[in-house]
Amino acid sequence: MNDVVIAACRQEVTVLLSLDISAAFDTVVHSVLLDHALNDFGIDGVALAWLRSFVTGRTQYVGVGVSRSEVVACLSGVPQGSVLGPLLFAMYTSPISNDVSAHGLSHHQYTDFSSVQFSSEIFRVA
């Protein structure tokens, strides 16, 4: 909000796009996450192997009372409720920052919420 207030004080009009991507934790593609870990964050060797073992090879089932569904493999996503889940998701979505910045836009990115802002005198209110 501070950026919007500052722009308003300069009599600039602001366009704000907010994205709530909280359900996207389940859509993280493991190979893409591991590629970002290696190439964008320099995580390699034993640390990368540990990260790979943390996100791959997981299973899930649905339980209601004493009944349980069939166990299925989790082929995407990061473990929710873990300390690393939000950090891994932030690593996965980090390229968004580069794309937004390349277009001269201001942005704020949190774990599962991003906002993109554009303020300009071009749209100055007369």
Coordinates of N, CA and C in Angstrom, one line a residue:
M1 N 0.8 -1.2 0.0 CA 0.0 0.0 0.0 C 0.9 1.3 0.0
N2 N 2.0 1.2 0.6 CA 2.9 2.3 0.7 C 3.3 2.9 -0.7
D3 N 3.6 2.0 -1.6 CA 3.9 2.4 -3.0 C 2.7 3.1 -3.7
V4 N 1.5 2.6 -3.4 CA 0.3 3.2 -4.0 C 0.1 4.6 -3.4
V5 N 0.3 4.8 -2.1 CA 0.1 6.1 -1.4 C 1.2 7.1 -1.9
I6 N 2.4 6.6 -2.1 CA 3.5 7.5 -2.6 C 3.1 8.0 -4.0
A7 N 2.7 7.1 -4.9 CA 2.3 7.4 -6.2 C 1.1 8.4 -6.2
A8 N 0.1 8.2 -5.3 CA -1.0 9.1 -5.2 C -0.5 10.5 -4.8
C9 N 0.4 10.6 -3.9 CA 0.9 11.9 -3.4 C 1.6 12.6 -4.6
R10 N 2.2 11.9 -5.5 CA 2.8 12.5 -6.7 C 1.8 12.7 -7.8
Q11 N 0.5 12.5 -7.5 CA -0.6 12.7 -8.4 C -0.5 11.8 -9.6
E12 N 0.0 10.5 -9.3 CA 0.0 9.5 -10.4 C -1.1 8.5 -10.2
V13 N -1.6 8.0 -11.3 CA -2.6 7.0 -11.3 C -1.9 5.6 -11.2
T14 N -2.4 4.7 -10.4 CA -1.8 3.4 -10.2 C -2.7 2.3 -10.7
V15 N -2.1 1.4 -11.4 CA -2.8 0.1 -11.8 C -2.2 -1.0 -10.9
L16 N -3.0 -1.7 -10.2 CA -2.5 -2.8 -9.3 C -3.2 -4.1 -9.7
L17 N -2.4 -5.1 -9.9 CA -2.9 -6.4 -10.2 C -2.4 -7.3 -9.1
S18 N -3.3 -8.0 -8.4 CA -3.0 -8.8 -7.3 C -3.4 -10.3 -7.7
L19 N -2.5 -11.2 -7.4 CA -2.7 -12.6 -7.7 C -2.6 -13.4 -6.4
D20 N -3.7 -14.1 -6.1 CA -3.7 -15.0 -4.9 C -3.5 -16.4 -5.5
I21 N -2.3 -17.0 -5.3 CA -2.0 -18.2 -5.9 C -1.8 -19.3 -4.8
S22 N -2.6 -19.3 -3.8 CA -2.4 -20.2 -2.6 C -2.6 -21.6 -3.0
A23 N -3.5 -21.9 -3.9 CA -3.7 -23.3 -4.3 C -2.6 -23.9 -5.2
A24 N -1.7 -23.0 -5.6 CA -0.6 -23.4 -6.5 C 0.5 -24.2 -5.9
F25 N 0.5 -24.4 -4.6 CA 1.5 -25.2 -3.9 C 1.5 -26.6 -4.5
D26 N 0.3 -27.1 -4.9 CA 0.2 -28.4 -5.4 C 0.6 -28.6 -6.9
T27 N 0.9 -27.5 -7.6 CA 1.2 -27.5 -9.0 C 2.7 -27.4 -9.3
V28 N 3.6 -27.3 -8.3 CA 5.0 -27.2 -8.5 C 5.6 -28.4 -9.2
V29 N 6.2 -28.2 -10.3 CA 6.8 -29.3 -11.1 C 8.2 -29.5 -10.5
H30 N 8.4 -30.7 -10.0 CA 9.7 -31.0 -9.3 C 10.9 -30.7 -10.1
S31 N 10.9 -31.1 -11.4 CA 12.1 -30.9 -12.2 C 12.4 -29.4 -12.4
V32 N 11.3 -28.6 -12.5 CA 11.5 -27.2 -12.7 C 12.1 -26.6 -11.4
L33 N 11.5 -27.0 -10.3 CA 12.0 -26.5 -9.0 C 13.5 -26.8 -8.8
L34 N 13.8 -28.1 -9.1 CA 15.2 -28.5 -8.9 C 16.2 -27.7 -9.9
D35 N 15.7 -27.4 -11.1 CA 16.4 -26.7 -12.0 C 16.7 -25.3 -11.5
H36 N 15.6 -24.6 -10.9 CA 15.8 -23.3 -10.3 C 16.8 -23.3 -9.2
A37 N 16.7 -24.4 -8.3 CA 17.6 -24.5 -7.2 C 19.0 -24.5 -7.7
L38 N 19.3 -25.3 -8.7 CA 20.7 -25.4 -9.2 C 21.1 -24.1 -9.9
N39 N 20.3 -23.7 -10.9 CA 20.8 -22.6 -11.8 C 20.6 -21.2 -11.3
D40 N 19.5 -21.0 -10.5 CA 19.2 -19.7 -10.0 C 19.8 -19.4 -8.6
F41 N 19.8 -20.5 -7.8 CA 20.2 -20.3 -6.4 C 21.5 -21.0 -6.1
G42 N 22.1 -21.7 -7.0 CA 23.4 -22.4 -6.8 C 23.4 -23.5 -5.8
I43 N 22.3 -24.1 -5.6 CA 22.2 -25.3 -4.8 C 22.6 -26.5 -5.6
D44 N 23.7 -27.2 -5.1 CA 24.1 -28.4 -5.9 C 24.7 -29.4 -4.9
G45 N 25.2 -30.5 -5.5 CA 25.8 -31.6 -4.7 C 24.8 -32.2 -3.7
V46 N 25.3 -32.4 -2.5 CA 24.5 -33.1 -1.5 C 23.3 -32.4 -1.1
A47 N 23.4 -31.0 -1.1 CA 22.2 -30.2 -0.8 C 21.1 -30.4 -1.8
L48 N 21.5 -30.4 -3.1 CA 20.5 -30.6 -4.2 C 19.9 -32.0 -4.1
A49 N 20.8 -33.0 -3.8 CA 20.3 -34.4 -3.7 C 19.3 -34.5 -2.5
W50 N 19.6 -33.8 -1.4 CA 18.6 -33.8 -0.3 C 17.3 -33.2 -0.7
L51 N 17.4 -32.1 -1.4 CA 16.2 -31.4 -1.8 C 15.4 -32.3 -2.7
R52 N 16.0 -32.9 -3.7 CA 15.4 -33.9 -4.6 C 14.6 -35.0 -3.8
S53 N 15.3 -35.5 -2.8 CA 14.7 -36.6 -2.0 C 13.5 -36.1 -1.2
F54 N 13.6 -34.8 -0.8 CA 12.5 -34.2 0.0 C 11.2 -34.0 -0.8
V55 N 11.3 -33.7 -2.1 CA 10.1 -33.4 -2.9 C 9.6 -34.5 -3.7
T56 N 10.5 -35.5 -4.0 CA 10.1 -36.6 -4.8 C 9.8 -37.9 -4.0
G57 N 9.1 -38.8 -4.6 CA 8.9 -40.1 -4.0 C 7.8 -40.0 -2.9
R58 N 7.0 -39.0 -2.9 CA 6.0 -38.9 -1.8 C 4.7 -39.5 -2.3
T59 N 3.9 -40.0 -1.3 CA 2.6 -40.5 -1.7 C 1.5 -39.8 -0.8
Q60 N 0.2 -40.1 -1.2 CA -0.9 -39.5 -0.5 C -2.1 -40.4 -0.5
Y61 N -3.0 -40.2 0.4 CA -4.3 -40.8 0.4 C -5.3 -40.0 1.1
V62 N -6.5 -40.2 1.0 CA -7.6 -39.5 1.7 C -8.2 -40.5 2.7
G63 N -8.3 -40.0 3.9 CA -8.9 -40.8 5.0 C -10.1 -40.1 5.6
V64 N -11.1 -40.9 5.8 CA -12.4 -40.4 6.5 C -12.7 -41.5 7.5
G65 N -12.6 -41.2 8.7 CA -12.8 -42.1 9.8 C -11.8 -43.3 9.7
V66 N -12.3 -44.5 9.6 CA -11.4 -45.6 9.4 C -11.2 -46.0 7.9
S67 N -11.9 -45.4 7.1 CA -11.8 -45.7 5.6 C -10.7 -44.8 5.0
R68 N -9.9 -45.5 4.1 CA -8.8 -44.8 3.4 C -8.9 -45.1 1.9
S69 N -8.6 -44.1 1.1 CA -8.5 -44.3 -0.4 C -7.2 -45.0 -0.7
E70 N -7.1 -45.3 -2.0 CA -5.9 -46.0 -2.5 C -4.7 -45.0 -2.4
V71 N -3.5 -45.4 -2.1 CA -2.3 -44.6 -2.0 C -1.9 -44.3 -3.4
V72 N -1.6 -43.0 -3.7 CA -1.2 -42.6 -5.0 C 0.1 -41.8 -4.9
A73 N 0.9 -41.8 -5.9 CA 2.2 -41.0 -5.9 C 1.9 -39.5 -6.1
C74 N 2.6 -38.7 -5.4 CA 2.5 -37.2 -5.6 C 3.6 -36.8 -6.7
L75 N 3.1 -36.6 -7.9 CA 4.1 -36.3 -9.0 C 4.4 -34.8 -9.1
S76 N 3.7 -34.0 -8.3 CA 4.0 -32.5 -8.3 C 3.7 -32.0 -6.9
G77 N 4.0 -30.7 -6.7 CA 3.7 -30.1 -5.4 C 4.9 -30.1 -4.4
V78 N 4.7 -29.3 -3.4 CA 5.7 -29.2 -2.3 C 4.9 -29.6 -1.0
P79 N 5.6 -30.2 -0.1 CA 4.9 -30.6 1.2 C 4.4 -29.3 1.9
Q80 N 3.1 -29.3 2.1 CA 2.5 -28.2 2.8 C 2.5 -28.5 4.3
G81 N 2.6 -27.4 5.1 CA 2.7 -27.6 6.5 C 4.1 -27.8 7.0
S82 N 5.1 -27.9 6.1 CA 6.5 -28.0 6.4 C 7.1 -26.6 6.4
V83 N 8.2 -26.5 7.1 CA 8.9 -25.2 7.1 C 9.5 -24.9 5.7
L84 N 9.9 -25.9 5.0 CA 10.4 -25.6 3.7 C 9.4 -25.4 2.6
G85 N 8.2 -25.8 2.7 CA 7.1 -25.7 1.7 C 7.0 -24.3 1.1
P86 N 6.8 -23.2 2.0 CA 6.7 -21.9 1.4 C 8.0 -21.4 0.8
L87 N 9.2 -21.8 1.3 CA 10.5 -21.4 0.7 C 10.6 -22.0 -0.6
L88 N 10.3 -23.3 -0.8 CA 10.4 -24.0 -2.0 C 9.5 -23.4 -3.1
F89 N 8.3 -23.0 -2.7 CA 7.3 -22.4 -3.6 C 7.8 -21.1 -4.0
A90 N 8.4 -20.3 -3.1 CA 9.0 -19.0 -3.5 C 10.2 -19.2 -4.5
M91 N 11.0 -20.2 -4.3 CA 12.0 -20.5 -5.2 C 11.5 -20.8 -6.6
Y92 N 10.4 -21.6 -6.6 CA 9.8 -22.0 -7.9 C 9.2 -20.8 -8.7
T93 N 8.6 -19.9 -8.0 CA 8.0 -18.7 -8.6 C 9.0 -17.5 -8.8
S94 N 10.2 -17.7 -8.4 CA 11.1 -16.5 -8.4 C 11.3 -15.9 -9.8
P95 N 11.3 -16.7 -10.9 CA 11.5 -16.1 -12.2 C 10.4 -15.0 -12.5
I96 N 9.3 -15.0 -11.8 CA 8.3 -14.0 -12.1 C 8.9 -12.6 -11.8
S97 N 9.7 -12.5 -10.8 CA 10.4 -11.2 -10.5 C 11.2 -10.7 -11.7
N98 N 12.0 -11.6 -12.3 CA 12.8 -11.2 -13.5 C 11.9 -10.7 -14.6
D99 N 10.8 -11.4 -14.9 CA 9.9 -11.0 -16.0 C 9.2 -9.7 -15.8
V100 N 8.7 -9.5 -14.5 CA 8.1 -8.3 -14.2 C 9.0 -7.1 -14.2
S101 N 10.2 -7.2 -13.7 CA 11.2 -6.2 -13.6 C 11.7 -5.8 -15.1
A102 N 11.7 -6.8 -15.9 CA 12.2 -6.5 -17.3 C 11.2 -5.5 -18.0
H103 N 10.0 -5.4 -17.5 CA 9.0 -4.5 -18.2 C 8.9 -3.2 -17.4
G104 N 9.8 -3.0 -16.4 CA 9.8 -1.7 -15.7 C 8.6 -1.6 -14.7
L105 N 8.1 -2.7 -14.2 CA 7.0 -2.7 -13.3 C 7.5 -2.9 -11.9
S106 N 6.8 -2.3 -10.9 CA 7.1 -2.6 -9.5 C 6.3 -3.8 -9.1
H107 N 6.8 -4.6 -8.2 CA 6.1 -5.7 -7.7 C 6.5 -6.1 -6.3
H108 N 5.7 -6.9 -5.7 CA 5.9 -7.5 -4.4 C 5.5 -8.9 -4.5
Q109 N 6.3 -9.8 -4.0 CA 6.0 -11.2 -4.1 C 6.2 -11.8 -2.7
Y110 N 5.2 -12.5 -2.3 CA 5.2 -13.2 -1.0 C 5.0 -14.7 -1.4
T111 N 4.9 -15.6 -0.4 CA 4.9 -17.0 -0.7 C 3.8 -17.3 -1.7
D112 N 2.5 -17.0 -1.4 CA 1.4 -17.4 -2.2 C 0.6 -16.2 -2.7
F113 N 1.2 -15.1 -2.7 CA 0.5 -13.9 -3.1 C 1.5 -12.9 -3.8
S114 N 1.1 -12.4 -5.0 CA 2.0 -11.5 -5.7 C 1.2 -10.3 -6.1
S115 N 1.8 -9.2 -6.2 CA 1.1 -8.0 -6.7 C 2.1 -7.3 -7.7
V116 N 1.5 -6.8 -8.8 CA 2.3 -6.0 -9.8 C 1.6 -4.7 -9.8
Q117 N 2.5 -3.6 -9.8 CA 2.0 -2.3 -9.8 C 2.7 -1.4 -10.9
F118 N 1.9 -0.6 -11.5 CA 2.4 0.4 -12.5 C 1.8 1.7 -12.1
S119 N 2.7 2.7 -11.9 CA 2.3 4.1 -11.6 C 3.0 5.0 -12.6
S120 N 2.3 6.0 -13.1 CA 2.9 6.8 -14.1 C 2.2 8.2 -14.2
E121 N 3.1 9.1 -14.5 CA 2.6 10.5 -14.8 C 1.8 10.5 -16.1
I122 N 2.1 9.6 -17.0 CA 1.4 9.6 -18.2 C -0.1 9.6 -18.0
F123 N -0.5 8.9 -16.9 CA -1.9 8.9 -16.6 C -2.3 9.9 -15.6
R124 N -1.5 10.9 -15.4 CA -1.8 11.9 -14.4 C -3.2 12.5 -14.5
V125 N -3.8 12.6 -13.3 CA -5.2 13.1 -13.2 C -5.1 14.6 -13.5
A126 N -5.9 15.1 -14.3 CA -5.9 16.6 -14.6 C -6.7 17.4 -13.6

